[in-house]
mmCIF file of C-alpha atoms and ligand atoms in Angstrom:
data_model
loop_
_atom_site.group_PDB
_atom_site.id
_atom_site.type_symbol
_atom_site.label_atom_id
_atom_site.label_comp_id
_atom_site.label_asym_id
_atom_site.label_seq_id
_atom_site.Cartn_x
_atom_site.Cartn_y
_atom_site.Cartn_z
ATOM 1 C CA MET A 1 239.430 11.518 54.757
ATOM 2 C CA LYS A 2 237.469 7.877 54.449
ATOM 3 C CA LYS A 3 236.970 5.805 57.554
ATOM 4 C CA ARG A 4 239.257 3.596 58.209
ATOM 5 C CA ILE A 5 238.736 -0.448 58.545
ATOM 6 C CA LEU A 6 240.724 -2.732 59.657
ATOM 7 C CA SER A 7 240.870 -6.411 59.946
ATOM 8 C CA GLY A 8 243.278 -9.775 59.881
ATOM 9 C CA MET A 9 243.323 -13.498 59.903
ATOM 10 C CA ARG A 10 245.828 -15.782 60.962
ATOM 11 C CA PRO A 11 248.364 -17.537 58.106
ATOM 12 C CA THR A 12 246.550 -20.986 58.659
ATOM 13 C CA GLY A 13 247.575 -22.204 54.635
ATOM 14 C CA ARG A 14 244.716 -22.297 51.861
ATOM 15 C CA LEU A 15 241.317 -20.802 52.735
ATOM 16 C CA HIS A 16 237.937 -22.777 52.680
ATOM 17 C CA LEU A 17 234.448 -22.032 51.997
ATOM 18 C CA GLY A 18 233.898 -21.341 55.789
ATOM 19 C CA ASN A 19 236.556 -18.451 55.586
ATOM 20 C CA LEU A 20 235.165 -17.041 52.452
ATOM 21 C CA HIS A 21 231.587 -16.478 53.520
ATOM 22 C CA GLY A 22 232.563 -16.245 57.391
ATOM 23 C CA ALA A 23 234.697 -13.185 56.737
ATOM 24 C CA LEU A 24 236.395 -12.799 53.432
ATOM 25 C CA ALA A 25 233.319 -12.192 51.540
ATOM 26 C CA ASN A 26 232.416 -9.568 53.826
ATOM 27 C CA TRP A 27 235.819 -7.796 53.349
ATOM 28 C CA VAL A 28 235.383 -8.001 50.070
ATOM 29 C CA ASP A 29 232.177 -6.650 50.307
ATOM 30 C CA ILE A 30 232.941 -3.797 52.530
ATOM 31 C CA GLN A 31 235.784 -2.712 50.191
ATOM 32 C CA ASN A 32 233.494 -2.989 46.853
ATOM 33 C CA LYS A 33 231.339 -0.042 48.720
ATOM 34 C CA ASP A 34 234.219 2.176 48.388
ATOM 35 C CA ILE A 35 233.372 4.017 51.266
ATOM 36 C CA TYR A 36 236.338 3.569 53.641
ATOM 37 C CA ASP A 37 239.742 2.546 53.193
ATOM 38 C CA CYS A 38 240.355 -1.033 53.999
ATOM 39 C CA PHE A 39 243.725 -2.498 55.747
ATOM 40 C CA TYR A 40 243.450 -6.269 55.879
ATOM 41 C CA PHE A 41 246.359 -8.235 57.483
ATOM 42 C CA VAL A 42 247.997 -11.693 57.525
ATOM 43 C CA ALA A 43 248.021 -11.867 61.818
ATOM 44 C CA ASP A 44 251.674 -13.921 61.510
ATOM 45 C CA TRP A 45 252.582 -13.242 65.186
ATOM 46 C CA HIS A 46 249.302 -14.386 66.208
ATOM 47 C CA ALA A 47 249.470 -17.991 64.479
ATOM 48 C CA LEU A 48 253.044 -17.874 66.734
ATOM 49 C CA THR A 49 250.797 -17.569 70.146
ATOM 50 C CA SER A 50 249.549 -21.247 69.549
ATOM 51 C CA ASP A 51 252.328 -22.616 66.768
ATOM 52 C CA TYR A 52 255.367 -21.753 68.090
ATOM 53 C CA LYS A 53 257.057 -25.161 68.460
ATOM 54 C CA SER A 54 256.259 -25.382 64.478
ATOM 55 C CA THR A 55 256.866 -22.268 62.793
ATOM 56 C CA ASP A 56 258.198 -23.990 59.184
ATOM 57 C CA LEU A 57 255.039 -23.083 57.648
ATOM 58 C CA ILE A 58 254.420 -19.885 58.525
ATOM 59 C CA LYS A 59 255.860 -17.885 55.958
ATOM 60 C CA ALA A 60 254.505 -20.041 53.285
ATOM 61 C CA ASN A 61 251.079 -20.145 54.495
ATOM 62 C CA SER A 62 251.078 -16.352 54.823
ATOM 63 C CA LEU A 63 252.081 -16.274 51.352
ATOM 64 C CA ASP A 64 249.159 -18.634 50.171
ATOM 65 C CA MET A 65 246.920 -16.846 52.004
ATOM 66 C CA VAL A 66 247.544 -13.577 50.322
ATOM 67 C CA VAL A 67 247.159 -15.647 46.563
ATOM 68 C CA ASP A 68 243.550 -16.888 48.106
ATOM 69 C CA TRP A 69 242.342 -13.333 49.143
ATOM 70 C CA LEU A 70 243.555 -11.850 45.413
ATOM 71 C CA SER A 71 241.639 -14.383 43.705
ATOM 72 C CA VAL A 72 238.080 -13.739 45.949
ATOM 73 C CA GLY A 73 238.089 -10.218 44.807
ATOM 74 C CA LEU A 74 241.048 -8.314 47.270
ATOM 75 C CA ASP A 75 242.307 -5.898 44.871
ATOM 76 C CA PRO A 76 245.582 -3.919 45.939
ATOM 77 C CA ALA A 77 244.344 -0.933 44.183
ATOM 78 C CA ARG A 78 241.116 -0.774 46.877
ATOM 79 C CA SER A 79 242.561 -2.367 49.828
ATOM 80 C CA THR A 80 246.263 -2.446 51.652
ATOM 81 C CA LEU A 81 247.487 -6.047 52.095
ATOM 82 C CA PHE A 82 250.416 -6.441 54.858
ATOM 83 C CA VAL A 83 251.852 -9.289 56.890
ATOM 84 C CA GLN A 84 251.804 -8.040 60.468
ATOM 85 C CA SER A 85 255.152 -8.742 61.389
ATOM 86 C CA GLU A 86 256.894 -6.522 58.652
ATOM 87 C CA VAL A 87 255.814 -3.530 60.598
ATOM 88 C CA LYS A 88 257.479 -3.872 64.214
ATOM 89 C CA GLU A 89 255.372 -0.946 65.308
ATOM 90 C CA HIS A 90 252.902 -3.484 66.433
ATOM 91 C CA ALA A 91 255.516 -5.068 68.408
ATOM 92 C CA GLU A 92 256.222 -1.807 70.347
ATOM 93 C CA LEU A 93 252.864 -0.766 70.726
ATOM 94 C CA PHE A 94 251.958 -4.514 72.091
ATOM 95 C CA LEU A 95 254.811 -3.772 74.205
ATOM 96 C CA ILE A 96 253.223 -0.123 76.080
ATOM 97 C CA LEU A 97 249.573 -1.256 76.260
ATOM 98 C CA SER A 98 250.509 -4.779 77.849
ATOM 99 C CA MET A 99 251.632 -2.098 80.465
ATOM 100 C CA ILE A 100 248.331 -0.934 81.035
ATOM 101 C CA THR A 101 246.429 -3.893 80.398
ATOM 102 C CA PRO A 102 245.078 -5.442 83.751
ATOM 103 C CA LEU A 103 245.351 -9.082 83.857
ATOM 104 C CA SER A 104 242.320 -9.909 85.001
ATOM 105 C CA TRP A 105 240.860 -8.529 81.912
ATOM 106 C CA LEU A 106 242.874 -11.116 80.344
ATOM 107 C CA GLU A 107 242.385 -14.275 82.547
ATOM 108 C CA ARG A 108 238.312 -13.523 82.086
ATOM 109 C CA ASN A 109 238.622 -13.791 78.244
ATOM 110 C CA PRO A 110 236.154 -16.001 76.891
ATOM 111 C CA THR A 111 238.287 -17.204 73.654
ATOM 112 C CA TYR A 112 241.331 -17.733 75.968
ATOM 113 C CA LYS A 113 239.394 -20.217 78.106
ATOM 114 C CA GLU A 114 237.711 -22.229 75.312
ATOM 115 C CA MET A 115 241.493 -22.137 73.440
ATOM 116 C CA LYS A 116 243.180 -23.410 76.416
ATOM 117 C CA THR A 117 240.686 -26.580 76.422
ATOM 118 C CA GLU A 118 240.027 -26.902 73.081
ATOM 119 C CA LEU A 119 243.986 -26.844 72.308
ATOM 120 C CA SER A 120 245.115 -29.192 74.995
ATOM 121 C CA ASP A 121 247.319 -31.337 73.075
ATOM 122 C CA LYS A 122 249.418 -27.421 72.919
ATOM 123 C CA ASP A 123 251.055 -26.355 75.215
ATOM 124 C CA ILE A 124 249.846 -22.919 75.631
ATOM 125 C CA SER A 125 250.216 -21.564 78.847
ATOM 126 C CA THR A 126 252.497 -18.738 77.918
ATOM 127 C CA PHE A 127 252.719 -15.094 78.186
ATOM 128 C CA GLY A 128 252.276 -14.584 74.616
ATOM 129 C CA PHE A 129 249.235 -16.373 74.459
ATOM 130 C CA LEU A 130 247.433 -14.871 77.651
ATOM 131 C CA GLY A 131 248.524 -11.614 75.834
ATOM 132 C CA TYR A 132 246.866 -12.375 72.208
ATOM 133 C CA PRO A 133 244.094 -10.180 72.406
ATOM 134 C CA VAL A 134 246.935 -7.350 73.448
ATOM 135 C CA LEU A 135 248.483 -7.900 70.509
ATOM 136 C CA GLN A 136 245.184 -7.337 68.739
ATOM 137 C CA ALA A 137 244.167 -4.470 70.181
ATOM 138 C CA ALA A 138 247.586 -2.756 69.131
ATOM 139 C CA ASP A 139 247.160 -4.511 65.177
ATOM 140 C CA ILE A 140 243.738 -2.247 65.572
ATOM 141 C CA ILE A 141 244.076 1.249 67.379
ATOM 142 C CA MET A 142 247.456 1.784 65.091
ATOM 143 C CA TYR A 143 245.929 2.534 62.394
ATOM 144 C CA LYS A 144 242.950 4.566 63.915
ATOM 145 C CA ALA A 145 240.222 1.607 62.729
ATOM 146 C CA TYR A 146 237.118 2.955 62.752
ATOM 147 C CA GLY A 147 235.422 -0.415 62.226
ATOM 148 C CA VAL A 148 236.572 -3.781 62.665
ATOM 149 C CA PRO A 149 234.682 -6.975 60.445
ATOM 150 C CA VAL A 150 234.962 -9.734 62.527
ATOM 151 C CA GLY A 151 233.109 -13.028 63.253
ATOM 152 C CA VAL A 152 231.065 -13.189 66.347
ATOM 153 C CA ASP A 153 233.687 -15.576 68.223
ATOM 154 C CA GLN A 154 236.187 -12.493 67.921
ATOM 155 C CA LEU A 155 233.662 -9.968 69.629
ATOM 156 C CA PRO A 156 235.117 -10.493 73.250
ATOM 157 C CA HIS A 157 238.561 -9.239 71.299
ATOM 158 C CA VAL A 158 237.048 -6.382 70.086
ATOM 159 C CA GLU A 159 235.276 -5.364 72.928
ATOM 160 C CA LEU A 160 238.703 -5.726 74.915
ATOM 161 C CA THR A 161 240.627 -3.167 72.499
ATOM 162 C CA ARG A 162 237.520 -0.664 73.103
ATOM 163 C CA GLU A 163 238.517 -1.232 76.763
ATOM 164 C CA ILE A 164 242.285 -0.985 76.291
ATOM 165 C CA ALA A 165 242.005 2.226 73.866
ATOM 166 C CA ARG A 166 239.716 3.762 76.886
ATOM 167 C CA ARG A 167 242.561 2.732 79.380
ATOM 168 C CA PHE A 168 245.158 4.278 76.861
ATOM 169 C CA ASN A 169 243.610 7.573 76.257
ATOM 170 C CA PHE A 170 242.613 7.976 80.487
ATOM 171 C CA LEU A 171 246.074 7.873 81.664
ATOM 172 C CA TYR A 172 247.812 9.182 78.692
ATOM 173 C CA LYS A 173 246.314 11.400 76.044
ATOM 174 C CA ASP A 174 243.514 10.999 73.840
ATOM 175 C CA VAL A 175 245.233 9.243 70.896
ATOM 176 C CA PHE A 176 242.937 6.703 69.919
ATOM 177 C CA PRO A 177 239.179 6.422 68.596
ATOM 178 C CA VAL A 178 237.480 3.521 70.117
ATOM 179 C CA PRO A 179 237.224 0.813 67.084
ATOM 180 C CA GLU A 180 232.854 -0.868 66.210
ATOM 181 C CA PRO A 181 232.946 -4.627 65.639
ATOM 182 C CA LEU A 182 231.374 -4.855 62.417
ATOM 183 C CA LEU A 183 229.383 -8.242 62.980
ATOM 184 C CA THR A 184 229.441 -10.171 59.527
ATOM 185 C CA GLU A 185 226.096 -11.739 58.865
ATOM 186 C CA VAL A 186 227.081 -15.450 58.697
ATOM 187 C CA PRO A 187 225.627 -18.345 56.564
ATOM 188 C CA LYS A 188 225.357 -21.346 58.626
ATOM 189 C CA LEU A 189 227.815 -23.844 56.627
ATOM 190 C CA LEU A 190 229.067 -26.607 57.821
ATOM 191 C CA GLY A 191 231.530 -29.234 56.428
ATOM 192 C CA ILE A 192 230.816 -31.908 54.759
ATOM 193 C CA ASP A 193 230.654 -34.000 57.864
ATOM 194 C CA GLY A 194 227.568 -31.967 59.258
ATOM 195 C CA ARG A 195 230.223 -30.366 61.968
ATOM 196 C CA LYS A 196 231.900 -27.037 61.621
ATOM 197 C CA MET A 197 234.471 -26.314 58.708
ATOM 198 C CA SER A 198 237.463 -26.854 59.909
ATOM 199 C CA LYS A 199 241.183 -27.730 58.567
ATOM 200 C CA SER A 200 241.830 -29.826 61.806
ATOM 201 C CA TYR A 201 238.342 -31.832 61.265
ATOM 202 C CA ASP A 202 239.468 -32.568 57.710
ATOM 203 C CA ASN A 203 236.088 -31.806 56.127
ATOM 204 C CA SER A 204 236.484 -28.310 54.544
ATOM 205 C CA ILE A 205 235.729 -27.943 50.729
ATOM 206 C CA TYR A 206 238.636 -25.382 49.696
ATOM 207 C CA LEU A 207 239.010 -22.466 47.539
ATOM 208 C CA ARG A 208 241.685 -24.303 46.000
ATOM 209 C CA ASP A 209 239.815 -27.483 45.151
ATOM 210 C CA ARG A 210 238.833 -27.998 41.449
ATOM 211 C CA GLY A 211 236.661 -30.596 39.403
ATOM 212 C CA ASP A 212 236.485 -34.094 40.555
ATOM 213 C CA VAL A 213 238.160 -33.375 43.951
ATOM 214 C CA LEU A 214 235.291 -30.514 44.894
ATOM 215 C CA ARG A 215 232.852 -32.939 42.922
ATOM 216 C CA GLN A 216 233.530 -35.863 45.178
ATOM 217 C CA LYS A 217 233.668 -33.724 48.179
ATOM 218 C CA VAL A 218 229.993 -32.368 47.296
ATOM 219 C CA SER A 219 228.854 -35.688 46.649
ATOM 220 C CA SER A 220 230.009 -37.038 49.940
ATOM 221 C CA MET A 221 228.384 -34.201 52.244
ATOM 222 C CA PHE A 222 225.651 -35.241 54.923
ATOM 223 C CA THR A 223 222.007 -34.416 54.448
ATOM 224 C CA ASP A 224 219.113 -34.940 56.278
ATOM 225 C CA PRO A 225 219.314 -38.092 57.976
ATOM 226 C CA GLN A 226 216.120 -38.917 57.885
ATOM 227 C CA ARG A 227 215.843 -39.605 54.231
ATOM 228 C CA MET A 228 217.260 -43.007 53.668
ATOM 229 C CA ARG A 229 215.313 -43.803 50.431
ATOM 230 C CA LYS A 230 214.842 -40.850 47.577
ATOM 231 C CA LYS A 231 210.918 -41.651 48.692
ATOM 232 C CA ASP A 232 211.534 -40.237 52.618
ATOM 233 C CA PRO A 233 210.242 -36.568 52.155
ATOM 234 C CA GLY A 234 213.357 -34.230 53.133
ATOM 235 C CA ARG A 235 213.572 -31.443 55.038
ATOM 236 C CA PRO A 236 215.478 -28.920 53.466
ATOM 237 C CA GLU A 237 215.861 -26.479 55.877
ATOM 238 C CA ILE A 238 218.353 -28.692 58.071
ATOM 239 C CA CYS A 239 220.338 -29.558 55.637
ATOM 240 C CA ASN A 240 223.767 -28.486 54.954
ATOM 241 C CA ALA A 241 223.629 -28.867 51.197
ATOM 242 C CA PHE A 242 220.820 -26.735 50.842
ATOM 243 C CA ALA A 243 222.308 -23.959 52.659
ATOM 244 C CA PHE A 244 225.045 -24.254 49.818
ATOM 245 C CA HIS A 245 222.092 -24.131 47.680
ATOM 246 C CA GLN A 246 221.083 -20.835 48.697
ATOM 247 C CA ILE A 247 224.459 -19.532 48.310
ATOM 248 C CA TYR A 248 225.586 -20.593 45.107
ATOM 249 C CA SER A 249 222.157 -21.490 43.228
ATOM 250 C CA PRO A 250 219.330 -18.547 41.637
ATOM 251 C CA SER A 251 216.707 -18.420 44.040
ATOM 252 C CA SER A 252 214.524 -20.030 41.245
ATOM 253 C CA GLU A 253 216.309 -23.153 41.584
ATOM 254 C CA VAL A 254 216.518 -23.103 45.163
ATOM 255 C CA ASP A 255 212.754 -23.030 45.734
ATOM 256 C CA GLU A 256 212.711 -25.944 42.901
ATOM 257 C CA ILE A 257 215.316 -28.097 44.670
ATOM 258 C CA SER A 258 213.202 -26.968 48.677
ATOM 259 C CA ASP A 259 209.930 -28.199 46.794
ATOM 260 C CA GLY A 260 211.250 -31.289 44.962
ATOM 261 C CA CYS A 261 213.040 -32.256 48.103
ATOM 262 C CA LYS A 262 210.015 -31.999 50.523
ATOM 263 C CA LYS A 263 207.991 -33.970 48.085
ATOM 264 C CA ALA A 264 210.587 -36.614 47.396
ATOM 265 C CA LYS A 265 210.625 -35.529 44.076
ATOM 266 C CA ILE A 266 214.466 -34.786 43.383
ATOM 267 C CA GLY A 267 217.050 -37.245 45.519
ATOM 268 C CA CYS A 268 219.994 -36.273 47.391
ATOM 269 C CA VAL A 269 222.398 -37.749 44.919
ATOM 270 C CA GLU A 270 221.315 -35.440 41.818
ATOM 271 C CA CYS A 271 220.591 -32.472 44.405
ATOM 272 C CA LYS A 272 224.378 -32.322 45.520
ATOM 273 C CA LYS A 273 225.520 -32.688 41.547
ATOM 274 C CA ARG A 274 223.508 -29.939 40.762
ATOM 275 C CA LEU A 275 225.194 -28.040 43.634
ATOM 276 C CA ALA A 276 228.505 -28.976 43.405
ATOM 277 C CA GLN A 277 228.355 -27.706 39.030
ATOM 278 C CA ARG A 278 226.811 -24.445 40.595
ATOM 279 C CA ILE A 279 229.754 -24.195 43.195
ATOM 280 C CA LEU A 280 232.367 -24.852 40.311
ATOM 281 C CA ASP A 281 230.730 -22.299 38.009
ATOM 282 C CA ASN A 282 231.093 -19.466 40.910
ATOM 283 C CA MET A 283 234.478 -20.491 41.905
ATOM 284 C CA ALA A 284 235.619 -20.049 37.879
ATOM 285 C CA PRO A 285 236.996 -16.985 38.118
ATOM 286 C CA ILE A 286 238.835 -17.098 41.706
ATOM 287 C CA HIS A 287 239.986 -20.006 39.810
ATOM 288 C CA GLU A 288 241.438 -17.958 37.029
ATOM 289 C CA ARG A 289 242.800 -15.166 39.508
ATOM 290 C CA GLN A 290 244.370 -18.198 41.704
ATOM 291 C CA ASP A 291 246.414 -19.478 38.466
ATOM 292 C CA TYR A 292 247.556 -16.486 37.745
ATOM 293 C CA TYR A 293 248.487 -15.253 41.124
ATOM 294 C CA LEU A 294 249.945 -18.989 41.930
ATOM 295 C CA SER A 295 252.473 -18.373 38.317
ATOM 296 C CA HIS A 296 252.976 -14.946 39.522
ATOM 297 C CA LEU A 297 254.136 -15.123 42.763
ATOM 298 C CA GLU A 298 256.436 -12.024 42.669
ATOM 299 C CA ASP A 299 253.937 -10.166 41.836
ATOM 300 C CA VAL A 300 251.986 -10.896 44.998
ATOM 301 C CA ARG A 301 255.062 -10.642 47.266
ATOM 302 C CA GLY A 302 255.338 -6.981 45.492
ATOM 303 C CA ILE A 303 251.622 -6.181 46.480
ATOM 304 C CA ILE A 304 252.411 -7.263 50.005
ATOM 305 C CA ALA A 305 255.810 -5.143 49.848
ATOM 306 C CA ASP A 306 253.488 -2.158 48.767
ATOM 307 C CA GLY A 307 250.942 -2.701 51.365
ATOM 308 C CA VAL A 308 253.635 -2.888 54.599
ATOM 309 C CA GLN A 309 254.886 0.201 52.947
ATOM 310 C CA GLU A 310 252.002 2.082 53.208
ATOM 311 C CA ALA A 311 250.737 0.158 56.655
ATOM 312 C CA SER A 312 254.412 1.630 57.962
ATOM 313 C CA LYS A 313 253.518 5.079 57.040
ATOM 314 C CA ILE A 314 250.339 5.663 59.296
ATOM 315 C CA ALA A 315 251.750 2.865 62.197
ATOM 316 C CA ARG A 316 254.843 5.180 62.709
ATOM 317 C CA LEU A 317 253.095 8.619 62.891
ATOM 318 C CA THR A 318 250.564 6.538 65.542
ATOM 319 C CA MET A 319 253.836 5.902 67.370
ATOM 320 C CA GLU A 320 255.253 9.030 67.940
ATOM 321 C CA GLN A 321 251.704 10.235 68.988
ATOM 322 C CA VAL A 322 251.997 7.390 71.375
ATOM 323 C CA ARG A 323 255.943 8.081 73.129
ATOM 324 C CA GLU A 324 254.694 11.721 73.422
ATOM 325 C CA ALA A 325 251.777 10.731 74.934
ATOM 326 C CA VAL A 326 253.619 8.233 77.238
ATOM 327 C CA LYS A 327 256.010 10.450 77.575
ATOM 328 C CA ILE A 328 259.038 8.492 77.082
HETATM 329 N N1 LIG B 1 242.069 -13.220 66.286
HETATM 330 C C1 LIG B 1 241.761 -12.913 64.679
HETATM 331 C C2 LIG B 1 241.384 -14.164 64.188
HETATM 332 O O1 LIG B 1 241.889 -15.043 65.060
HETATM 333 C C3 LIG B 1 242.654 -12.778 64.110
HETATM 334 C C4 LIG B 1 243.497 -11.111 64.244
HETATM 335 C C5 LIG B 1 244.316 -10.604 64.529
HETATM 336 C C6 LIG B 1 242.473 -10.048 64.086
HETATM 337 N N2 LIG B 1 244.594 -9.485 64.767
HETATM 338 C C7 LIG B 1 243.443 -8.885 64.533
HETATM 339 C C8 LIG B 1 241.643 -9.932 63.826
HETATM 340 C C9 LIG B 1 242.717 -7.497 64.533
HETATM 341 C C10 LIG B 1 240.507 -8.391 63.456
HETATM 342 C C11 LIG B 1 241.459 -7.221 64.020
HETATM 343 O O2 LIG B 1 240.638 -14.373 63.323
HETATM 344 FE FE1 LIG B 2 219.344 -31.968 51.045
HETATM 345 FE FE2 LIG B 2 218.731 -31.694 48.697
HETATM 346 FE FE3 LIG B 2 218.632 -34.575 49.282
HETATM 347 FE FE4 LIG B 2 217.092 -32.483 50.095
HETATM 348 S S1 LIG B 2 217.086 -33.189 48.435
HETATM 349 S S2 LIG B 2 217.784 -33.674 51.612
HETATM 350 S S3 LIG B 2 218.131 -30.746 50.242
HETATM 351 S S4 LIG B 2 220.686 -33.011 49.534
#
């Protein structure tokens, strides 16, 4: 039996390069190692915790997100792709775990405190929002996942999951393995305005961006702020465009650009033109698959339905053990 890997993403709609390099690329790598049984899912109930007042887009976003997953190389023949709300057992396990999770563990959750300040425009003083990590714990231990690939921001949630799993095992019966976080090495890629790449800042390069849209975005990227003219030597190590070159260009070109920038031989305009072309070339196969799936949405729905079936098999078995352990 292969060890199981599980991770999820909230359906925020179209994915950007930050999502790709921050998480998705790692999901694909793990899948391609071929030594794990991978489960990846759309956390649509989690989207409700902050967006319960405007739910119109959640369904469409979920489908859209799976299109992007498929286009970057998640392969339904090797990974199980599903939607959380289609596997109702998540709700039942969430309920049971909520009974045994001390409030104090949730109240001291750093992500909870941060989100409350960050999303101050939304009213998230709700029971559901406080319980976000309990639902996440249910997602993870339902599949007895060995590893959970996540970025650092999710570490407190995985840590809480571990505590909840231990508590269940201690109170009832040893049902759940304690999962390991698998930290994603995240290259530091910022949005075109130099802030964190995020949909809400309108500074993102999306996986759907093509041709001139993408060229335009790359050309407006912030670079070394001290480099006003081409004759000023630049500092590639602090330049966001250079960080992108390091991912998208071959190392010989990266070296040449680094040298050219420091010696003021290459200007930012040219540097970014070359970058845009590199990104477009790299994304060509992604865009091709995207076109395919966007014109075959029925296939995508079918892939999700198969994934739901596969996930449900495991979820049903786990819940039998849970009910037996809890004696309910
Ligand atoms: N909280 C995660 C995020 O915002 C999404 C998520 C929900 C998740 N359930 C999960 C991630 C289970 C890993 C495992 O990105
Ligand atoms: Fe950045 Fe390239 Fe300009 Fe140097 S030349 S500052 S690496 S954009």
